[in-house]
Amino acid sequence: MTVHKGRGFAAINYPIGMNLGGDPSQALVHSNPDGKFTVALSAIDLGQGMKSVTRQIAAETLGVPVEDVYVDTADSDTGPHDMGSFASRGTHRMGNAVIRASEEARQVMLEAAAEELEVDAGDLVTDGKGNIHVRGAASRSITTMAAAQAAQFRQGRTIAGRGIFLIPLSEVDPETGEMSPVTTFAHAAMLVTVEVDDETGEVAVTDMQSAYEVGRALNPKLVEQQLRGGAWMGMSHAAWETTEPYYPTRDHRPEDFNTYIMPGPGDLAPHHISILERPAADGPYGGKGPGEMCANPVLPAVVNAVYDAVGVRIDDLPVTPEKVLRGIQAIGGAKPRQAL
Amino acid sequence: MNDMTSEGPMVEFRKDLFADERDDNLNEVGKPTRRQDILGHVTGRSPFFDDHLFNGLLHMRCARSPHHHARIRRIDTSAAEKMPGVVRVLTGRDVPVNLNTLLSLLDFGLDDEPLLSETKVAYIGEPVAAVIAETEAQARAAASAVHVEWEVLPHVLDVEEAIKPGAPAVLDIYPNNKFVYHGKYDHQKLRYGDVDAAFRGVDHVVEGRYQMSPIEQAPIETCGAIAAPEQNDRYVCYTSTQALFFSLGTAAKMLKIPSSRLHFIGGTVGGGFGGKVDSIHEPLAILGTMLTGRPVKYAWDRAEEMQVGAPRGAERWYITDGVMANGRIVARKFIGYFDAGAYTRLSSYAIIKGVGHLPGPYTIPNVYADVFCVYTNRTPATAMRGFGITGVDFAIEAHMDKIAETVGMNPIELRILNAYRDGDMKAHRREAKNCALIECAQVVAEKAGVTLSPEFKAATSMTGGGGARAALPAFTATDEDGRVEGFAATSYAKKSGASSAPVPGAAPASRPARVQASAQSPARPAAQPASPPSAAPVHTADPADKKPARSGAMRFSSLSGFRRR
């Protein structure tokens, strides 16, 4: 038996948000009397960090520290309409809605501060640490708490904002497929190294080198978590998982994790990630959605690497030891290429 | 920000690339701030739907089809009703509006799927009755005591078998087991240029067939909902949904109840990956509460999550590429089949998304696709991470390597050669912008020690695009293949099929079936029909027959006013 090493490459782009638009998100932002803000949404945090990324976006836009913002989601009595957390749309669509709501609330906050400082609101800036001051004159300042208290109890202003982001629905030409699918695309490239055992047909992914272009990494740790987990899912899809290993027959029908096989921690390959940021014109601070595309390049990269290792092309996912062995038999033994 | 290991950086931020398009001096954005909810998660205190265990909570379990395809002669719940702890057994008769399609909220597709099936089942695991009992074990025991008289029907499991003449009809409302697009065709078309003409002038034709495997979303938390009576004649529903208002709107429609009487709470979910948008649990749990007056939980166990819960569907793709000796791809043709399983769910939508994505991130002057949403007797498919894209990207990128081998090119250089760049025209007839495929490929090549020739090392997404590459094809070959009659156009369709975006140089279009980009277009091949069978508006004589009344249910599209008639 011999273990053959091979490398495979793939590159992809990914449309961000529900195809064709028509998928609005809304956000409401308001201040408590002490200048702390609540963001009300109906977005879903699936573990991807929806609450956290919208919290950072709100803090950035309001010009207050992130600790002064709390995101409350999803209660249909208080959170306005949102289409949901899918299609990599959360950061892009909801992030934009939060920006708009926060801008409206910030404007009232600055007007309240301006009245207290007896200056023009247009001359005020925030320092991101809880202070509002005259541009170029940091000593002429007021805290966001004092501005909020003045607004609430002296001036009778509501520091609040509403935001919606909607890309209107694009229609599709039945004859040509002409359409405006989405406005923003993320990108990725991936090179994987595999080891193929020509006696057992087993394939191990031993290394992953990737580049992901995400518009802007709004929170670099959350982005890394998405990319790492997503690439793992892609590797699993390529070489481990399926509900129907002999599609189209339905005989296998796994019902638990003993018969539905996924890789464990010991099967994970080192994944060297490079993150590129080319801001999207209509993304929140340029951000796209890294959530889905991270898995996609891994699948073809793995089959391309298997071919590089033993000369067997597997065009039916997943790559199973049985398919690899049958493929090796069909070509009369492994034919290592190592062309990449 | 590099975490160095002996094998090199595990994460690096290439701030040097696209630096002049970015302001990196922000206060909060770009910081690795700890997540808002992490303390609750790591201490086990974050409230998920299943943490709302009311006093007197009842449990729901479904009786399900053991057959791929069968007619229901009779459902006998009498034995189940007498079982210990059983409070109520629901069947389809108890569901106020027992027919729905998820995207009816977007006015897309016909209602096709019951919550509890009454006359027919089309996949193993399809629910026919829901038992509500004091404990989960009692509900489970009683569900197995529901007696159904089945008349087993022939079934079909493969997409290409399902569309052959004489195949068993999975769904009666769509012809030949194919979803109907725009009230007009049994597939979604993409036509850009003329692939057949282009194939005649190429050095190589590279063909491939690719099969995407179905997989399970496999969230740690299985799908579920807990409903309870709330004050003032309302119902609260704690749910694992990925789409709060999709689920609320679906429940309002199927239960015929105004949204003001529903209070949905969610937002903290133990993984979704696309498998928690189907909105099945919420209406059933609320219905149980409405009929018993008590809190009801309906959740899948792991076996149901894997076998009843909709997986990522299988896809089959055929790709034919026309390639020049220098590696330029000049024509790419796709035939795609999505296996929707027994009901539409979201597969119809994924196909439009997939077609808008073709031919992948490459600038190819002639592109053709026919993509079919096919019904088979398997568990309905639904969304999963990369929905509509992952399968065809697998096919495209495996195919790219075959092309590289055919023309004897480095596979990374082949991608850069064909990559889309800023200003290029894409096959869906919109200009590319904000591209970064080339840079991603270059970064990976550099890291992995793959030497690129100077030409490909120097390439950028920002230059070399546009110009002639921005032009629409001089001529696009169109056809009326797959025409169906008797369906009304709904969302995602133009009323007449005419182009809404102006096509440069186009003559005023009185016919929908042709797109001509310039006056000097070559004449059409003789095979082209002289005129479409019918240029009249799509036949709408019997939409009422095809489309059950919606009883004033919530519709996002109409509410937002963007459905164009």
Tab-separated table of C-alpha atoms in Angstrom, chain A residues 71-260:
chain	number	residue	atom	x	y	z
A	71	VAL	CA	-29.144	44.278	20.647
A	72	ASP	CA	-32.533	42.744	21.413
A	73	THR	CA	-33.765	40.181	18.894
A	74	ALA	CA	-36.143	38.448	17.894
A	75	ASP	CA	-39.486	39.237	19.528
A	76	SER	CA	-42.233	39.911	17.019
A	77	ASP	CA	-43.960	42.290	19.446
A	78	THR	CA	-40.987	44.653	19.543
A	79	GLY	CA	-38.687	43.874	16.621
A	80	PRO	CA	-39.795	45.098	13.206
A	81	HIS	CA	-39.954	42.906	10.124
A	82	ASP	CA	-36.917	41.068	8.781
A	83	MET	CA	-36.849	38.323	6.166
A	84	GLY	CA	-34.547	36.138	8.238
A	85	SER	CA	-31.033	34.844	8.669
A	86	PHE	CA	-30.226	32.966	5.473
A	87	ALA	CA	-28.607	33.545	2.087
A	88	SER	CA	-25.653	35.328	3.718
A	89	ARG	CA	-28.007	38.279	4.033
A	90	GLY	CA	-27.846	39.071	7.755
A	91	THR	CA	-24.771	41.276	7.907
A	92	HIS	CA	-25.438	42.966	4.589
A	93	ARG	CA	-29.157	43.648	4.770
A	94	MET	CA	-29.607	44.070	8.503
A	95	GLY	CA	-26.286	45.863	8.894
A	96	ASN	CA	-27.508	48.522	6.472
A	97	ALA	CA	-30.855	48.838	8.263
A	98	VAL	CA	-29.024	49.299	11.567
A	99	ILE	CA	-26.819	51.990	10.042
A	100	ARG	CA	-29.857	53.946	8.871
A	101	ALA	CA	-31.657	53.619	12.178
A	102	SER	CA	-28.511	54.612	14.058
A	103	GLU	CA	-27.900	57.618	11.840
A	104	GLU	CA	-31.392	58.910	12.565
A	105	ALA	CA	-30.937	58.414	16.316
A	106	ARG	CA	-27.474	59.969	16.218
A	107	GLN	CA	-28.833	63.067	14.521
A	108	VAL	CA	-31.327	63.665	17.344
A	109	MET	CA	-28.594	63.019	19.905
A	110	LEU	CA	-26.373	65.616	18.254
A	111	GLU	CA	-29.233	68.116	18.089
A	112	ALA	CA	-29.851	67.637	21.788
A	113	ALA	CA	-26.156	68.102	22.511
A	114	ALA	CA	-26.023	71.176	20.274
A	115	GLU	CA	-28.849	72.789	22.198
A	116	GLU	CA	-27.033	72.178	25.481
A	117	LEU	CA	-23.699	73.448	24.129
A	118	GLU	CA	-25.350	76.318	22.229
A	119	VAL	CA	-23.608	75.393	18.995
A	120	ASP	CA	-24.679	74.110	15.602
A	121	ALA	CA	-25.296	70.342	15.461
A	122	GLY	CA	-23.326	70.207	12.231
A	123	ASP	CA	-20.191	71.222	14.143
A	124	LEU	CA	-20.385	68.316	16.592
A	125	VAL	CA	-18.500	65.034	16.480
A	126	THR	CA	-18.464	61.961	18.696
A	127	ASP	CA	-15.276	60.475	20.090
A	128	GLY	CA	-16.584	56.929	20.337
A	129	LYS	CA	-15.914	56.959	24.078
A	130	GLY	CA	-19.173	58.488	25.248
A	131	ASN	CA	-18.485	62.175	24.520
A	132	ILE	CA	-19.793	64.656	21.998
A	133	HIS	CA	-17.668	67.713	21.307
A	134	VAL	CA	-17.216	70.603	18.927
A	135	ARG	CA	-15.026	69.609	16.021
A	136	GLY	CA	-11.506	70.798	16.768
A	137	ALA	CA	-12.397	71.907	20.319
A	138	ALA	CA	-12.463	68.823	22.524
A	139	SER	CA	-13.017	70.916	25.666
A	140	ARG	CA	-16.411	72.092	24.480
A	141	SER	CA	-18.034	68.734	25.109
A	142	ILE	CA	-20.956	66.970	26.676
A	143	THR	CA	-21.331	63.278	27.513
A	144	THR	CA	-23.822	61.206	25.554
A	145	MET	CA	-25.504	60.536	28.908
A	146	ALA	CA	-25.972	64.245	29.598
A	147	ALA	CA	-27.231	64.793	26.057
A	148	ALA	CA	-29.712	61.946	26.435
A	149	GLN	CA	-30.941	63.227	29.798
A	150	ALA	CA	-31.365	66.723	28.398
A	151	ALA	CA	-33.257	65.352	25.417
A	152	GLN	CA	-35.563	63.265	27.549
A	153	PHE	CA	-36.260	65.549	30.497
A	154	ARG	CA	-35.602	69.119	29.339
A	155	GLN	CA	-35.956	69.338	25.569
A	156	GLY	CA	-38.647	66.745	24.969
A	157	ARG	CA	-36.824	64.974	22.158
A	158	THR	CA	-36.882	61.276	21.331
A	159	ILE	CA	-33.420	59.917	20.629
A	160	ALA	CA	-34.544	57.139	18.352
A	161	GLY	CA	-34.178	56.017	14.793
A	162	ARG	CA	-35.847	53.799	12.246
A	163	GLY	CA	-34.014	52.029	9.465
A	164	ILE	CA	-34.921	49.844	6.567
A	165	PHE	CA	-32.805	48.389	3.799
A	166	LEU	CA	-34.503	47.127	0.688
A	167	ILE	CA	-33.161	46.250	-2.702
A	168	PRO	CA	-36.359	46.190	-4.771
A	169	LEU	CA	-37.281	42.863	-6.291
A	170	SER	CA	-35.736	42.267	-9.689
A	171	GLU	CA	-37.783	40.451	-12.241
A	172	VAL	CA	-36.435	37.676	-14.418
A	173	ASP	CA	-36.794	37.465	-18.170
A	174	PRO	CA	-38.265	34.030	-18.888
A	175	GLU	CA	-36.551	33.933	-22.293
A	176	THR	CA	-32.992	34.966	-21.456
A	177	GLY	CA	-32.692	34.851	-17.676
A	178	GLU	CA	-31.833	38.554	-17.638
A	179	MET	CA	-32.002	39.654	-14.003
A	180	SER	CA	-30.308	41.608	-11.249
A	181	PRO	CA	-29.477	38.679	-8.994
A	182	VAL	CA	-27.716	40.585	-6.216
A	183	THR	CA	-25.571	43.681	-5.790
A	184	THR	CA	-22.612	42.239	-3.941
A	185	PHE	CA	-20.299	39.282	-4.418
A	186	ALA	CA	-17.743	37.730	-2.083
A	187	HIS	CA	-14.809	35.715	-3.393
A	188	ALA	CA	-12.599	32.815	-2.412
A	189	ALA	CA	-9.808	30.577	-3.597
A	190	MET	CA	-8.641	27.375	-1.971
A	191	LEU	CA	-5.797	24.902	-2.379
A	192	VAL	CA	-6.029	21.654	-0.454
A	193	THR	CA	-3.543	18.871	0.035
A	194	VAL	CA	-4.855	15.313	0.310
A	195	GLU	CA	-3.340	11.943	1.032
A	196	VAL	CA	-4.953	8.999	-0.728
A	197	ASP	CA	-4.321	5.443	0.423
A	198	ASP	CA	-4.413	3.256	-2.691
A	199	GLU	CA	-5.133	0.104	-0.669
A	200	THR	CA	-8.079	1.350	1.401
A	201	GLY	CA	-9.226	4.203	-0.816
A	202	GLU	CA	-9.268	6.516	2.169
A	203	VAL	CA	-8.757	10.209	1.556
A	204	ALA	CA	-7.391	12.522	4.236
A	205	VAL	CA	-7.318	16.283	3.789
A	206	THR	CA	-4.014	17.290	5.360
A	207	ASP	CA	-3.702	20.996	4.614
A	208	MET	CA	-5.829	23.907	3.403
A	209	GLN	CA	-4.525	27.207	2.051
A	210	SER	CA	-7.251	29.741	1.393
A	211	ALA	CA	-7.955	33.340	0.509
A	212	TYR	CA	-11.376	34.803	1.241
A	213	GLU	CA	-12.489	38.252	0.128
A	214	VAL	CA	-15.207	39.465	2.475
A	215	GLY	CA	-15.632	43.177	1.713
A	216	ARG	CA	-14.699	44.149	5.220
A	217	ALA	CA	-14.046	41.991	8.247
A	218	LEU	CA	-16.468	43.807	10.553
A	219	ASN	CA	-15.322	41.579	13.402
A	220	PRO	CA	-12.180	39.658	12.438
A	221	LYS	CA	-12.709	36.935	15.042
A	222	LEU	CA	-16.280	36.277	13.904
A	223	VAL	CA	-15.106	36.183	10.301
A	224	GLU	CA	-12.368	33.704	11.134
A	225	GLN	CA	-14.847	31.539	13.011
A	226	GLN	CA	-17.181	31.496	9.998
A	227	LEU	CA	-14.395	30.672	7.548
A	228	ARG	CA	-12.891	27.953	9.697
A	229	GLY	CA	-16.226	26.291	10.431
A	230	GLY	CA	-17.495	26.688	6.880
A	231	ALA	CA	-14.379	25.202	5.327
A	232	TRP	CA	-14.706	22.281	7.719
A	233	MET	CA	-18.272	21.815	6.520
A	234	GLY	CA	-17.088	21.895	2.919
A	235	MET	CA	-14.434	19.286	3.619
A	236	SER	CA	-16.998	17.115	5.341
A	237	HIS	CA	-19.407	17.497	2.433
A	238	ALA	CA	-16.679	16.553	-0.026
A	239	ALA	CA	-15.224	13.521	1.670
A	240	TRP	CA	-17.525	12.359	4.488
A	241	GLU	CA	-21.191	13.216	4.669
A	242	THR	CA	-24.270	12.209	2.806
A	243	THR	CA	-27.789	11.191	3.690
A	244	GLU	CA	-27.882	9.058	0.547
A	245	PRO	CA	-24.532	7.476	-0.327
A	246	TYR	CA	-26.089	5.551	-3.203
A	247	TYR	CA	-28.308	8.298	-4.579
A	248	PRO	CA	-30.909	7.943	-5.987
A	249	THR	CA	-31.716	4.918	-3.831
A	250	ARG	CA	-33.002	5.719	-0.366
A	251	ASP	CA	-31.888	2.507	1.323
A	252	HIS	CA	-29.254	3.890	3.661
A	253	ARG	CA	-31.292	6.509	5.545
A	254	PRO	CA	-29.010	7.443	8.448
A	255	GLU	CA	-30.800	8.484	11.618
A	256	ASP	CA	-27.927	9.376	13.933
A	257	PHE	CA	-24.261	10.309	13.997
A	258	ASN	CA	-23.174	6.669	13.998
A	259	THR	CA	-24.523	6.155	10.496
A	260	TYR	CA	-24.212	9.741	9.290
